[in-house]
Amino acid sequence: MSENGVKDLTIIGGGPTGLFGLFYAGVRGLDAQLVEAMDELGGALAALYAEKFVYDMAGFPAILAKNLVAAMYEQANQWQYPVHLSQKILDFDEDDGIYVLRAQSGEEFRSKSVLIANGNGAFAPRKLRLAGVEPFEDKQIFYTVKNMDLFRDKRVLVIGGGDSALDWALALDEVAKMVTLIHRLPVWQAHEATVKLVFESNVDVHFPRHEAQELHVSDGKLTGVTIVNLSSKETFDLDVDVILICVGFLMDTTVIRKWGVELEGRKGIKVDPATMVTSRPGVYAAGDIAAYEGKINLIACGASEAAMAVNQAVRYINPDARLAPGHSSDMDIFAKRD
Ligand SMILES: Cc1cc2nc3c(=O)[nH]c(=O)nc-3n(C[C@H](O)[C@H](O)[C@H](O)COP(=O)(O)OP(=O)(O)OC[C@H]3O[C@@H](n4cnc5c(N)ncnc54)[C@H](O)[C@@H]3O)c2cc1C
């Protein structure tokens, strides 16, 4: 169905909403593509909590976030649609009924309809103001845990005082040789129950007002950190193999302002909740970015919104098409399965 590279549907964002939208585009026979700013799929699940369990997906009593992403990709990829990674969409225009999406890389993506599923914007981890961090990033200094084995039997320093930092300190305590947790604020920003669990665990906690002051490097390897108590100004040295920095993510939410769609507040795109259409015809929004009265930000809700948007896009492209997709259990495209 592609005409000179023009797709029926282009999805911005490869989080769970975008992935389910891509799958659904195939169910409805749309020729689709997906464009993702990061170098991996999965959105918040990959960037923020890959190793955590999700307990509220229909049909899965418990599933690791990274395994859910893998399953969603497998489901979407059965149609073999193009997935363009490391392509952050900056703006898009309409040219004779075709939307032209422009990425930071300079590439353009042309499409009859668009599904915006860019969540809370493109993620970038918040960094520490500490000299010498960069050379060790992704080697001995991490901002998220994508692979627990990198921490196995290591001396780990976790920096941060939110749920993410404390949850990871507890999880790593199961595999690491030693886990130390420091937090620079006078209060925890995590759930009380998690704070209690941390103090009951083997995690060595330095709180309140402790921060990393200096990295120790020997033979090109990170070997330790000087920690300072900001109240007493006392310092001590800690031997470490790995540092996990959990001080939040910065999200670029400004880009949607250039997309010509009506916004709801500063961070959401206004949609009609019955159709997920934005203020631009043929442009839909779903998942965390879509804003309407009663909105709930959950993976399941984003998937439902994506399916609604794709069915509407089918009608937008071909007004004679049926809105309702029918039942997948009756569809020929799945008939070859066991
Ligand atoms: C710690 C944590 C735990 C959670 N636990 C649960 C849970 O247990 N159950 C549950 O249902 N929900 C949970 N959530 C919420 C859930 O993760 C979100 O509702 C869900 O990720 C929204 O999916 P999305 O695809 O809309 O957005 P996202 O997951 O944010 O994905 C958006 C994607 O779009 C990309 N993108 C952004 N801007 C651009 C651009 N300009 N160009 C191209 N790509 C772009 C981003 O890089 C990202 O990959 C949790 C959230 C957090 C933070």
Coordinates of C-alpha atoms and ligand atoms in Angstrom, one line a residue:
M1 CA 0.0 0.0 0.0
S2 CA 3.0 2.3 0.2
E3 CA 3.1 5.1 -2.4
N4 CA 6.5 6.6 -3.0
G5 CA 7.4 5.9 0.7
V6 CA 4.1 7.2 1.9
K7 CA 2.8 5.0 4.7
D8 CA -0.8 4.7 5.8
L9 CA 0.2 5.2 9.4
T10 CA 3.3 6.4 11.2
I11 CA 3.6 5.9 14.9
I12 CA 5.7 8.3 16.9
G13 CA 7.1 6.5 20.0
G14 CA 8.0 2.8 20.6
G15 CA 6.7 2.5 24.1
P16 CA 4.0 -0.1 24.9
T17 CA 1.3 2.2 23.4
G18 CA 3.2 2.6 20.1
L19 CA 4.1 -1.1 19.9
F20 CA 0.5 -2.2 20.4
G21 CA -0.5 0.4 17.8
L22 CA 1.9 -1.1 15.3
F23 CA 0.5 -4.5 16.0
Y24 CA -3.0 -3.2 15.5
A25 CA -2.1 -1.5 12.3
G26 CA -1.3 -4.9 10.9
V27 CA -4.5 -6.4 12.2
R28 CA -6.4 -3.7 10.2
G29 CA -4.2 -4.1 7.1
L30 CA -2.6 -0.6 7.3
D31 CA 0.9 -0.2 5.9
A32 CA 2.7 1.3 8.9
Q33 CA 6.0 2.3 10.4
L34 CA 7.2 3.3 13.9
V35 CA 9.7 6.0 14.7
E36 CA 11.5 5.9 18.1
A37 CA 13.8 8.5 19.6
M38 CA 15.8 6.1 21.8
D39 CA 18.1 3.4 20.5
E40 CA 15.8 0.7 21.9
L41 CA 12.0 0.0 22.2
G42 CA 9.9 -0.2 25.3
G43 CA 9.6 3.5 26.4
A44 CA 9.3 3.9 30.2
L45 CA 9.4 0.1 30.7
A46 CA 12.9 -0.1 29.1
A47 CA 14.3 3.2 30.3
L48 CA 12.9 3.3 33.9
Y49 CA 12.0 -0.1 35.2
A50 CA 13.2 -2.9 32.9
E51 CA 13.9 -5.3 35.7
K52 CA 10.7 -4.6 37.7
F53 CA 7.6 -6.8 37.6
V54 CA 4.3 -5.4 36.2
Y55 CA 1.3 -7.0 37.9
D56 CA -1.6 -5.4 36.1
M57 CA -1.4 -6.6 32.5
A58 CA -4.4 -8.6 31.5
G59 CA -3.5 -12.3 31.3
F60 CA -0.1 -11.9 33.2
P61 CA -0.3 -12.3 37.0
A62 CA 3.3 -11.0 37.0
I63 CA 5.7 -10.2 34.1
L64 CA 9.1 -8.4 34.1
A65 CA 8.8 -5.1 32.3
K66 CA 11.6 -6.1 29.8
N67 CA 9.8 -9.4 29.1
L68 CA 6.6 -7.5 28.4
V69 CA 8.4 -5.3 25.9
A70 CA 9.9 -8.3 24.2
A71 CA 6.4 -9.9 23.9
M72 CA 4.9 -6.7 22.6
Y73 CA 7.6 -6.4 20.0
E74 CA 7.2 -10.1 19.0
Q75 CA 3.4 -9.4 18.5
A76 CA 4.0 -6.2 16.6
N77 CA 6.9 -7.6 14.5
Q78 CA 4.8 -10.4 12.9
W79 CA 4.0 -7.9 10.2
Q80 CA 7.7 -6.9 9.7
Y81 CA 6.9 -3.2 9.5
P82 CA 9.9 -0.8 9.6
V83 CA 10.9 0.3 13.0
H84 CA 13.3 3.4 12.9
L85 CA 15.3 3.7 16.1
S86 CA 17.3 6.8 17.2
Q87 CA 14.9 9.0 15.2
K88 CA 13.5 11.8 17.4
I89 CA 10.7 13.6 15.6
L90 CA 11.0 17.3 15.9
D91 CA 8.1 18.6 13.9
F92 CA 5.6 17.7 11.2
D93 CA 3.8 19.5 8.4
E94 CA 1.0 18.6 6.0
D95 CA 1.8 18.6 2.3
D96 CA -1.2 17.9 0.0
G97 CA -2.9 15.7 2.5
I98 CA 0.3 13.8 3.5
Y99 CA 2.0 14.4 6.8
V100 CA 5.7 14.9 6.6
L101 CA 7.5 14.1 9.9
R102 CA 11.0 15.5 10.3
A103 CA 13.5 13.8 12.6
Q104 CA 16.5 15.4 14.4
S105 CA 18.7 13.3 12.1
G106 CA 17.3 15.1 9.0
E107 CA 15.3 12.1 7.8
E108 CA 11.7 12.6 6.8
F109 CA 8.8 10.1 7.2
R110 CA 5.7 10.6 5.0
S111 CA 2.3 9.3 6.1
K112 CA -1.4 9.6 5.4
S113 CA -2.1 9.4 9.2
V114 CA -0.1 9.7 12.4
L115 CA -0.4 8.1 15.8
I116 CA 1.4 10.1 18.5
A117 CA 2.4 7.8 21.3
N118 CA 5.4 9.6 22.7
G119 CA 4.6 9.2 26.4
N120 CA 6.1 11.9 28.5
G121 CA 8.6 12.9 25.8
A122 CA 12.1 11.6 25.0
F123 CA 13.9 10.4 28.1
A124 CA 17.4 11.5 29.2
P125 CA 18.8 10.5 32.7
R126 CA 19.4 13.4 35.1
K127 CA 23.2 13.5 35.6
L128 CA 25.3 14.3 38.7
R129 CA 27.4 17.4 39.0
L130 CA 30.5 15.3 39.6
A131 CA 33.8 15.5 37.6
G132 CA 34.9 12.4 35.6
V133 CA 31.6 10.5 35.3
E134 CA 31.3 10.4 31.5
P135 CA 34.2 8.0 30.7
F136 CA 32.7 5.4 33.0
E137 CA 29.1 5.7 31.8
D138 CA 27.6 2.3 30.6
K139 CA 30.8 0.6 31.9
Q140 CA 30.9 1.2 35.6
I141 CA 28.4 4.0 36.1
F142 CA 24.8 3.3 35.1
Y143 CA 21.5 5.3 35.2
T144 CA 19.2 2.2 35.1
V145 CA 19.5 -1.5 35.5
K146 CA 19.1 -3.4 32.2
N147 CA 21.1 -6.4 33.2
M148 CA 21.4 -7.6 36.8
D149 CA 24.5 -9.6 35.9
L150 CA 26.5 -6.4 35.5
F151 CA 26.0 -5.9 39.3
R152 CA 26.5 -9.5 40.4
D153 CA 29.1 -10.0 43.2
K154 CA 30.1 -6.3 42.8
R155 CA 30.4 -3.5 45.4
V156 CA 27.6 -1.2 44.4
L157 CA 26.9 2.4 45.3
V158 CA 23.3 3.5 44.7
I159 CA 22.8 7.3 44.7
G160 CA 19.3 8.7 45.2
G161 CA 16.4 8.7 47.6
G162 CA 13.3 8.0 45.5
D163 CA 11.4 4.8 44.8
S164 CA 13.7 3.9 42.0
A165 CA 16.9 4.2 44.0
L166 CA 15.5 2.3 47.0
D167 CA 13.8 -0.4 44.9
W168 CA 17.1 -1.0 43.1
A169 CA 19.1 -1.0 46.3
L170 CA 16.9 -3.8 47.6
A171 CA 16.9 -5.8 44.3
L172 CA 20.7 -5.4 44.0
D173 CA 21.2 -6.5 47.6
E174 CA 20.1 -10.0 46.4
V175 CA 22.9 -10.3 43.8
A176 CA 25.7 -7.8 44.7
K177 CA 28.6 -8.4 47.1
M178 CA 27.7 -5.2 49.0
V179 CA 25.2 -2.3 48.4
T180 CA 25.7 1.2 49.8
L181 CA 22.9 3.8 49.4
I182 CA 23.5 7.5 49.8
H183 CA 20.9 10.3 49.6
R184 CA 21.7 14.0 49.7
L185 CA 18.3 15.4 50.8
P186 CA 17.0 15.5 54.4
V187 CA 13.9 13.4 53.5
W188 CA 13.3 10.3 51.6
Q189 CA 11.2 10.6 48.4
A190 CA 10.2 6.9 48.4
H191 CA 7.2 5.0 49.9
E192 CA 7.5 4.6 53.6
A193 CA 7.2 0.8 53.4
T194 CA 10.2 0.7 51.0
V195 CA 12.3 2.9 53.3
K196 CA 11.5 0.5 56.1
L197 CA 12.5 -2.5 54.0
V198 CA 15.8 -0.9 53.1
F199 CA 16.7 -0.3 56.8
E200 CA 15.8 -3.9 57.5
S201 CA 18.0 -5.2 54.7
N202 CA 21.8 -5.5 54.4
V203 CA 22.0 -2.3 52.5
D204 CA 24.5 0.1 54.1
V205 CA 22.6 3.4 54.3
H206 CA 24.1 6.9 54.6
F207 CA 21.4 9.4 55.1
P208 CA 20.5 12.3 55.4
R209 CA 22.6 14.7 53.3
H210 CA 25.3 12.5 52.0
E211 CA 26.7 12.9 48.4
A212 CA 29.5 11.7 46.2
Q213 CA 32.3 14.2 46.2
E214 CA 35.0 12.6 44.2
L215 CA 35.7 9.5 42.0
H216 CA 38.8 7.4 42.6
V217 CA 40.4 6.1 39.5
S218 CA 43.3 3.7 39.2
D219 CA 44.7 2.3 35.9
G220 CA 41.7 3.7 34.0
K221 CA 39.2 1.9 36.3
L222 CA 36.8 3.4 38.8
T223 CA 37.8 2.0 42.2
G224 CA 36.1 4.1 44.7
V225 CA 34.3 7.3 45.8
T226 CA 34.8 9.9 48.5
I227 CA 31.4 10.5 50.2
V228 CA 30.8 13.7 52.1
N229 CA 28.3 14.3 54.9
L230 CA 27.0 17.7 53.8
S231 CA 25.9 18.6 57.4
S232 CA 29.1 17.8 59.3
K233 CA 31.4 18.1 56.2
E234 CA 33.1 14.8 57.3
T235 CA 34.2 12.6 54.5
F236 CA 35.0 8.9 54.1
D237 CA 36.2 6.7 51.2
L238 CA 34.2 3.9 49.8
D239 CA 35.6 1.1 47.5
V240 CA 33.2 0.5 44.7
D241 CA 33.0 -1.4 41.4
V242 CA 29.8 0.0 40.1
I243 CA 27.7 3.1 40.7
L244 CA 24.0 3.3 40.0
I245 CA 22.7 6.9 39.7
C246 CA 18.9 7.1 40.3
V247 CA 18.3 10.8 40.6
G248 CA 15.5 10.9 38.0
F249 CA 15.0 11.4 34.3
L250 CA 14.6 14.6 32.3
M251 CA 11.9 14.5 29.8
D252 CA 11.7 16.7 26.7
T253 CA 8.0 17.6 26.7
T254 CA 8.6 20.8 24.7
V255 CA 8.7 19.2 21.3
I256 CA 4.9 18.6 21.0
R257 CA 4.4 22.4 21.0
K258 CA 5.7 22.4 17.4
W259 CA 3.3 19.7 16.2
G260 CA 0.3 21.9 15.5
V261 CA -2.0 20.0 17.8
E262 CA -4.1 21.5 20.6
L263 CA -2.5 20.9 23.9
E264 CA -4.1 20.2 27.3
G265 CA -1.9 21.9 30.0
R266 CA 1.9 21.8 29.3
K267 CA 2.4 18.1 28.9
G268 CA -0.6 16.5 27.2
I269 CA -2.2 16.5 23.7
K270 CA -5.9 17.1 23.8
V271 CA -7.9 14.2 22.2
D272 CA -11.6 13.3 21.8
P273 CA -11.7 10.2 24.1
A274 CA -14.2 8.5 21.8
T275 CA -11.9 8.5 18.8
M276 CA -8.4 9.6 20.1
V277 CA -8.3 12.2 17.3
T278 CA -6.4 15.4 18.0
S279 CA -7.2 18.8 16.7
R280 CA -5.5 17.8 13.4
P281 CA -7.6 15.4 11.1
G282 CA -5.8 12.1 10.7
V283 CA -3.5 12.7 13.7
Y284 CA -4.3 10.6 16.7
A285 CA -2.7 10.5 20.2
A286 CA -2.7 7.6 22.7
G287 CA -1.0 6.5 25.9
D288 CA 0.5 8.8 28.5
I289 CA 0.6 11.8 26.1
A290 CA -3.2 11.7 25.3
A291 CA -5.2 14.0 27.6
Y292 CA -8.9 13.9 28.3
E293 CA -11.2 14.1 31.3
G294 CA -10.8 10.9 33.5
K295 CA -7.5 9.9 31.8
I296 CA -5.5 7.1 33.5
N297 CA -1.8 6.5 32.7
L298 CA -1.5 2.7 32.5
I299 CA -0.1 0.4 30.0
A300 CA -3.5 -1.3 29.5
C301 CA -5.2 2.0 28.9
G302 CA -2.6 3.1 26.4
A303 CA -3.1 -0.2 24.5
S304 CA -6.8 0.3 24.4
E305 CA -6.4 3.9 23.1
A306 CA -4.0 2.8 20.4
A307 CA -6.4 0.2 19.1
M308 CA -9.2 2.8 19.1
A309 CA -6.9 5.3 17.2
V310 CA -5.8 2.7 14.6
N311 CA -9.5 1.8 13.9
Q312 CA -10.3 5.4 13.4
A313 CA -7.3 5.9 11.1
V314 CA -8.6 3.1 8.9
R315 CA -11.8 5.0 8.5
Y316 CA -10.0 8.3 7.9
I317 CA -7.9 6.7 5.1
N318 CA -10.9 4.8 3.6
P319 CA -14.3 6.2 4.7
D320 CA -16.0 3.1 3.4
A321 CA -14.1 0.8 5.7
R322 CA -15.7 -0.7 8.8
L323 CA -14.8 0.9 12.0
A324 CA -15.1 -2.3 14.1
P325 CA -12.2 -4.7 13.3
G326 CA -14.1 -7.9 14.1
H327 CA -12.7 -10.6 16.3
S328 CA -9.1 -11.6 15.9
S329 CA -10.1 -15.2 16.7
D330 CA -12.0 -15.2 13.4
M331 CA -9.4 -13.5 11.2
D332 CA -7.7 -15.3 8.3
I333 CA -4.4 -13.5 9.0
F334 CA -4.0 -15.5 12.2
A335 CA -5.5 -18.7 10.8
K336 CA -2.2 -20.4 10.2
R337 CA -1.4 -20.6 13.9
D338 CA -1.6 -23.9 15.9
Ligands
LIG1 C1 8.5 3.4 37.7 C2 7.2 3.2 36.9 C3 6.5 2.0 37.1 C4 5.3 1.8 36.4 N1 4.6 0.7 36.6 C5 3.5 0.5 35.9 C6 2.7 -0.7 36.1 O1 3.0 -1.6 36.9 N2 1.6 -0.9 35.3 C7 1.1 0.0 34.4 O2 0.1 -0.2 33.7 N3 1.8 1.2 34.2 C8 3.0 1.4 34.9 N4 3.6 2.6 34.8 C9 3.1 3.6 33.8 C10 3.5 3.1 32.3 O3 4.9 2.8 32.3 C11 3.1 4.1 31.3 O4 1.7 4.4 31.4 C12 3.5 3.6 29.9 O5 4.9 3.5 29.8 C13 3.0 4.6 28.9 O6 3.3 4.1 27.6 P1 3.5 5.1 26.3 O7 4.0 4.2 25.2 O8 2.4 5.9 26.2 O9 4.7 6.0 26.8 P2 6.3 5.7 27.1 O10 6.4 4.4 27.8 O11 6.7 6.9 27.8 O12 7.0 5.6 25.7 C14 7.0 6.7 24.8 C15 8.1 6.5 23.8 O13 8.1 7.6 22.9 C16 9.5 8.0 22.6 N5 9.5 9.4 22.1 C17 9.3 10.5 22.9 N6 9.4 11.6 22.1 C18 9.7 11.1 20.9 C19 9.9 11.8 19.7 N7 9.9 13.2 19.6 N8 10.2 11.1 18.6 C20 10.2 9.7 18.6 N9 10.0 9.0 19.8 C21 9.7 9.7 20.9 C22 10.2 7.8 23.9 O14 11.6 7.7 23.7 C23 9.5 6.5 24.4 O15 10.2 5.4 24.0 C24 4.8 2.8 35.5 C25 5.6 4.0 35.3 C26 6.8 4.2 36.0 C27 7.5 5.4 35.7

